[in-house]
Short mmCIF file of C-alpha atoms in Angstrom, two decimals:
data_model
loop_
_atom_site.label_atom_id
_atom_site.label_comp_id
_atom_site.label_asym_id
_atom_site.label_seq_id
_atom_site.Cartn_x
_atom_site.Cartn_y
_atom_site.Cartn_z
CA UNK A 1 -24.96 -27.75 11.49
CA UNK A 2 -24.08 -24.34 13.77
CA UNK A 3 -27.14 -22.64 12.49
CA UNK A 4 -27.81 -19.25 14.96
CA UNK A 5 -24.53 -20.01 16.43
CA UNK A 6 -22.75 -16.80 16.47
CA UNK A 7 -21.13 -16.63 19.83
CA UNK A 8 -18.78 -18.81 20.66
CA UNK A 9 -19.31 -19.74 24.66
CA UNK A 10 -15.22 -20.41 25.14
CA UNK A 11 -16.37 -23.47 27.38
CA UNK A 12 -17.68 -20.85 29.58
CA UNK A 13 -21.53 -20.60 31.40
CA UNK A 14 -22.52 -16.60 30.54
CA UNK A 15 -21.80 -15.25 34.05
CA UNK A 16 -18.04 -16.96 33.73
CA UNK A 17 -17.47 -15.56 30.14
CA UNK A 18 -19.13 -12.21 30.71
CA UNK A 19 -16.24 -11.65 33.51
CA UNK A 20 -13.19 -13.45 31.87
CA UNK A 21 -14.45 -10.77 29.11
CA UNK A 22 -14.45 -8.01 31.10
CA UNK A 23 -10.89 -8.27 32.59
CA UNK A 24 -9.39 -9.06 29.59
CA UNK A 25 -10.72 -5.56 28.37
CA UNK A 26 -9.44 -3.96 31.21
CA UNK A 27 -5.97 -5.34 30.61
CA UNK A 28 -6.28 -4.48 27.46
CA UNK A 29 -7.00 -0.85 27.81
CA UNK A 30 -4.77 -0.52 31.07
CA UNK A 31 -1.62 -2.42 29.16
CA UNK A 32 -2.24 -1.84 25.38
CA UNK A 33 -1.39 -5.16 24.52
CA UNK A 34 -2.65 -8.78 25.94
CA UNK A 35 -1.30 -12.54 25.20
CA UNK A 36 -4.24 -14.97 25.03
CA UNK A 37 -5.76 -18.05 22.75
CA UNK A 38 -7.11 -16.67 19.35
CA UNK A 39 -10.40 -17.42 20.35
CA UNK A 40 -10.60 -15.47 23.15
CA UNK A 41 -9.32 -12.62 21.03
CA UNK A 42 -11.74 -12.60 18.84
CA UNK A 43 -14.79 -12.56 21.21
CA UNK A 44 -12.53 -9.76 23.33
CA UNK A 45 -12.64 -8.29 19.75
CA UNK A 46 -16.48 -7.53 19.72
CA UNK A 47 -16.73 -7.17 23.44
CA UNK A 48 -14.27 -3.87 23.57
CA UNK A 49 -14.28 -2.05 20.32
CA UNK A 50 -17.98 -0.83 21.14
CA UNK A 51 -16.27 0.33 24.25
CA UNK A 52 -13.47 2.22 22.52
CA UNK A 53 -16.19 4.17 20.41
CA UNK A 54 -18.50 5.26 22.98
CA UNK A 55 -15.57 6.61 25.14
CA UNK A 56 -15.67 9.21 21.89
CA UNK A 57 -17.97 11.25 23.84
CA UNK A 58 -17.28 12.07 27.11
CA UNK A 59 -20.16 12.66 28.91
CA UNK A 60 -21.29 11.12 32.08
CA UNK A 61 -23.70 8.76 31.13
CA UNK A 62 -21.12 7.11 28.78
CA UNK A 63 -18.97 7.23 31.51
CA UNK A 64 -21.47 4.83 33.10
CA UNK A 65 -22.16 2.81 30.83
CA UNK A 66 -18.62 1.51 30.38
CA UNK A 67 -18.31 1.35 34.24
CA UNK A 68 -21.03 -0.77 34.35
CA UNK A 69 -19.28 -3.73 31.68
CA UNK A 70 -15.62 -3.04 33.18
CA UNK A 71 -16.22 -2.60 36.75
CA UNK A 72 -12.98 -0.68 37.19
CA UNK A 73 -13.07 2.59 37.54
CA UNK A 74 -8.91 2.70 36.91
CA UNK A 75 -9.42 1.16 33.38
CA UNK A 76 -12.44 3.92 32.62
CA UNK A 77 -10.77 6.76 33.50
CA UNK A 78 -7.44 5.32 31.43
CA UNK A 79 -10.35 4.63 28.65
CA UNK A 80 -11.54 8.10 28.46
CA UNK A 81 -8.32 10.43 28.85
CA UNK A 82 -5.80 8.73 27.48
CA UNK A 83 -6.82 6.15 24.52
CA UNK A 84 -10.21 8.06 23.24
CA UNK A 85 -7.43 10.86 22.46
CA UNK A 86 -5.19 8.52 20.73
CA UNK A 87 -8.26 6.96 17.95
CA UNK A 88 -10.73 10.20 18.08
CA UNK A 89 -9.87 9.99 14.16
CA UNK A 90 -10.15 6.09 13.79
CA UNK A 91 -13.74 4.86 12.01
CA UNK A 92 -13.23 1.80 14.23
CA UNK A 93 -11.00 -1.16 13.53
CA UNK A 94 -9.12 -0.24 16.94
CA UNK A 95 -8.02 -3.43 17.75
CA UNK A 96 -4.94 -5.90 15.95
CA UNK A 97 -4.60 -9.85 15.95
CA UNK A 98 -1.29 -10.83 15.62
CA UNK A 99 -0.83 -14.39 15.68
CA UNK A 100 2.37 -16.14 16.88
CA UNK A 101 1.70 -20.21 16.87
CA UNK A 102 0.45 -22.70 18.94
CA UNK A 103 1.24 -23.47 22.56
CA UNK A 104 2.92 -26.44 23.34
CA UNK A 105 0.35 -28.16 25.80
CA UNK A 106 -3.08 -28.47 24.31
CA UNK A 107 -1.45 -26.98 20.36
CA UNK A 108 -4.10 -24.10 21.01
CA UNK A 109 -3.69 -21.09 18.65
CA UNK A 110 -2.08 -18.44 20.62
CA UNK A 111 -2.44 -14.33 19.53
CA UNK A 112 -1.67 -11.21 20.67
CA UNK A 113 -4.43 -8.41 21.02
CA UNK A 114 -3.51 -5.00 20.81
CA UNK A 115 -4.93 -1.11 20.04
CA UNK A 116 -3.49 -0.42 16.92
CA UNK A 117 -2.55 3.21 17.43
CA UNK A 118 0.00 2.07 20.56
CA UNK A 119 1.99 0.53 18.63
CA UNK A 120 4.82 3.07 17.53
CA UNK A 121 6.66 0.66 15.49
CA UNK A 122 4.04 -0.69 13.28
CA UNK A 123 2.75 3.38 12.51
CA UNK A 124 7.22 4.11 11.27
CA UNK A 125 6.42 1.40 8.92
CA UNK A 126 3.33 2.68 7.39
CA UNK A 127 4.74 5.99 7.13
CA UNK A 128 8.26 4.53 5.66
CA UNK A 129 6.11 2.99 3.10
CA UNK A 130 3.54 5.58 2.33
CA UNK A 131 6.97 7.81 1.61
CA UNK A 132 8.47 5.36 -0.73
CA UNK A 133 5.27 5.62 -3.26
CA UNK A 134 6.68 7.21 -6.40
CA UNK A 135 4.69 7.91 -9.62
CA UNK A 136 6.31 6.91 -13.27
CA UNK A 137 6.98 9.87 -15.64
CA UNK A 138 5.70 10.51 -19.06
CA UNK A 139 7.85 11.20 -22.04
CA UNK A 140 6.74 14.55 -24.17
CA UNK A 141 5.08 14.02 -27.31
CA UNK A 142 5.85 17.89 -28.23
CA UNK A 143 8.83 18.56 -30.59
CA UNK A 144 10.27 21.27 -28.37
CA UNK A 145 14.04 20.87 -26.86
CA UNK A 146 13.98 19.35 -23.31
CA UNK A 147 17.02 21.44 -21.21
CA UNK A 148 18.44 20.27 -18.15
CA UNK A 149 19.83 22.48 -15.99
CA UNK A 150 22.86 21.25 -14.25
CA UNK A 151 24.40 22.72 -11.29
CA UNK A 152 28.03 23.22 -10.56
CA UNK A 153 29.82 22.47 -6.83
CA UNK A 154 30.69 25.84 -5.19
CA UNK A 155 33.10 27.50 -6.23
CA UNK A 156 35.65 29.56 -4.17
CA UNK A 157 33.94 33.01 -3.80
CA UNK A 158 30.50 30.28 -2.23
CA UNK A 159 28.67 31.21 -5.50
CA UNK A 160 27.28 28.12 -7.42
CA UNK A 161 27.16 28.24 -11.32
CA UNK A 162 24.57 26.74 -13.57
CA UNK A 163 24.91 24.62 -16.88
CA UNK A 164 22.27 24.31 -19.10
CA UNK A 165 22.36 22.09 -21.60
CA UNK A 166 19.77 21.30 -24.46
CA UNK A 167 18.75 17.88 -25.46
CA UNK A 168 17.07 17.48 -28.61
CA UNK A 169 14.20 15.30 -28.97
CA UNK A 170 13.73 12.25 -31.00
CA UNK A 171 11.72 12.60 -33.60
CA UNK A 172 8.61 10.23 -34.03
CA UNK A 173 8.69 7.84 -36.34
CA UNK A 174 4.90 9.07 -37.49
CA UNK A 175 6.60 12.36 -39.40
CA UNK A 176 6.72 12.42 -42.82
CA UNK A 177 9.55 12.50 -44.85
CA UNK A 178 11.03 15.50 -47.16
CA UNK A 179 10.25 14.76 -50.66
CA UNK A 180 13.25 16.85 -51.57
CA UNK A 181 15.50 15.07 -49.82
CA UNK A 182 14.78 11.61 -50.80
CA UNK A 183 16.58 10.70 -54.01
CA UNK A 184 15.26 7.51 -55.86
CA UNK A 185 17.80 4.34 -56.56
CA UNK A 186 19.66 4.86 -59.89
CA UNK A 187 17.32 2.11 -62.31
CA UNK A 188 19.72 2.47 -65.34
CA UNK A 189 21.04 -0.70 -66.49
CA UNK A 190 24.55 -1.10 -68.21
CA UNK A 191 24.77 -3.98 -70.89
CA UNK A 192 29.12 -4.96 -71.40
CA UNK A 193 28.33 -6.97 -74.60
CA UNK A 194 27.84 -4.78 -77.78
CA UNK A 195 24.92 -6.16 -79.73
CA UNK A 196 25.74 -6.47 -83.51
CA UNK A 197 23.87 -4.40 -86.41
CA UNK A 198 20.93 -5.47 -88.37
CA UNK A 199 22.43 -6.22 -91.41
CA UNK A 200 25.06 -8.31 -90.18
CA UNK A 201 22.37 -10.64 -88.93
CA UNK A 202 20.57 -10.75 -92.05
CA UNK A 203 23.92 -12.23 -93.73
CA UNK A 204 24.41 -14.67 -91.11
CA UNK A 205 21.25 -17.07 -91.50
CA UNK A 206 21.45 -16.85 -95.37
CA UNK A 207 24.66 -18.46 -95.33
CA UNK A 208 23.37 -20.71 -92.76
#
C-alpha cells in the first residue's frame, strides 16, 4: 500500500531531484515549452506553478524567494517581466501536459510541458470556437404578422431599395372554431322504394 506517499522521488535522492527540478523550471520559463517523461512533468507541475503566482507581485523579497529555488538570475528576471505580464489574469492552472507516446527505449510515457498562455495557436482555437456558439430562436406565440424586410442590390444612382413583405402567422391549433361557419353534415335520408298504403295491406293477408 503507498499510504503518505505523495511525492514521487523520480529514482532521485532529494538533493538530485531538488536540482533536476529546478532546471527544468528554468527551461521552462526561459523556453516556454520543455520535452520530458510524464512523470517528471507532473512533479515540474507542482514545483513551478507556485513560482508563476508569486512572481504576481513584484517586490523584492519575492524576487528572492524565487532566486533562491531557481538559482538563475536570467530565468527570474524572464519570470518577472515577461511571463507574470502574460497570466496576471490567470487563477492558476498556468501550466499544459500534452502527451505524445512512449519512447522507444525503456516505452516511458513521454509529454510536453508548456505555459498555456504562449501558445498562440491553441488561444485562435478557443477564440474560433467561443465565436461559433450560436443560440436557437423561438417561434412567436402572438397572432401579429411577422415582416421581413428584404433588401434590394444597388441600384444605378448607389441607392439601395427595401422590400417588405408580410408573412402571416399560423394559427394555433388551440383556437376555437366559428360556430357560424361550421355547417353540420346533411342527416336526411332518401328511401327509392315507395312503401304501399294501409289498406292495401289489410287486403293482402285476408286473401292469404
Amino acid at each position: 500500500m503507498r499510504h503518505n506517499k505523495k511525492i514521487n522521488h523520480l529514482g532521485r535522492t532529494s538533493s538530485h531531484r531538488q536540482a533536476m527540478l529546478s532546471n527544468m523550471a528554468s527551461s521552462l520559463i526561459k523556453h516556454k515549452r520543455i520535452f520530458t517523461t510524464t512523470a517528471k512533468a507532473k512533479a515540474l507541475r507542482k514545483y513551478v506553478e507556485p513560482l508563476v503566482t508569486k512572481s504576481k507581485e513584484d517586490t523584492t523579497h519575492s524576487r528572492r524567494i524565487v532566486f533562491s529555488l531557481l538559482q538563475d538570475k536570467h530565468a527570474v528576471t524572464e519570470l518577472f517581466s515577461v511571463v507574470s505580464q502574460k497570466v496576471g489574469d490567470r487563477p492558476g492552472g498556468y501550466t499544459r501536459i500534452i502527451k505524445t507516446g512512449n519512447r522507444l527505449g525503456d516505452n516511458a510515457a513521454m509529454c510536453f510541458i508548456e505555459l498555456v498562455d504562449f501558445n498562440e495557436n491553441m488561444l485562435k482555437d478557443a477564440r474560433k470556437t467561443v465565436g461559433k456558439t450560436r443560440r436557437s430562436r423561438r417561434k412567436s406565440t402572438g397572432g401579429a404578422t411577422a415582416t421581413v424586410v428584404a433588401a434590394k442590390p444597388a441600384t444605378s444612382d448607389g441607392s439601395a431599395e427595401e422590400i417588405k413583405t408580410v408573412v402571416p402567422e399560423e394559427t394555433t391549433p388551440t383556437q376555437e372554431a366559428d360556430p357560424e361557419t361550421t355547417k353540420e353534415p346533411n342527416t336526411e335520408v332518401i328511401v327509392s322504394e315507395e312503401q304501399p298504403a294501409v289498406g292495401e295491406t289489410n287486403e293482402k293477408t285476408k286473401s292469404e
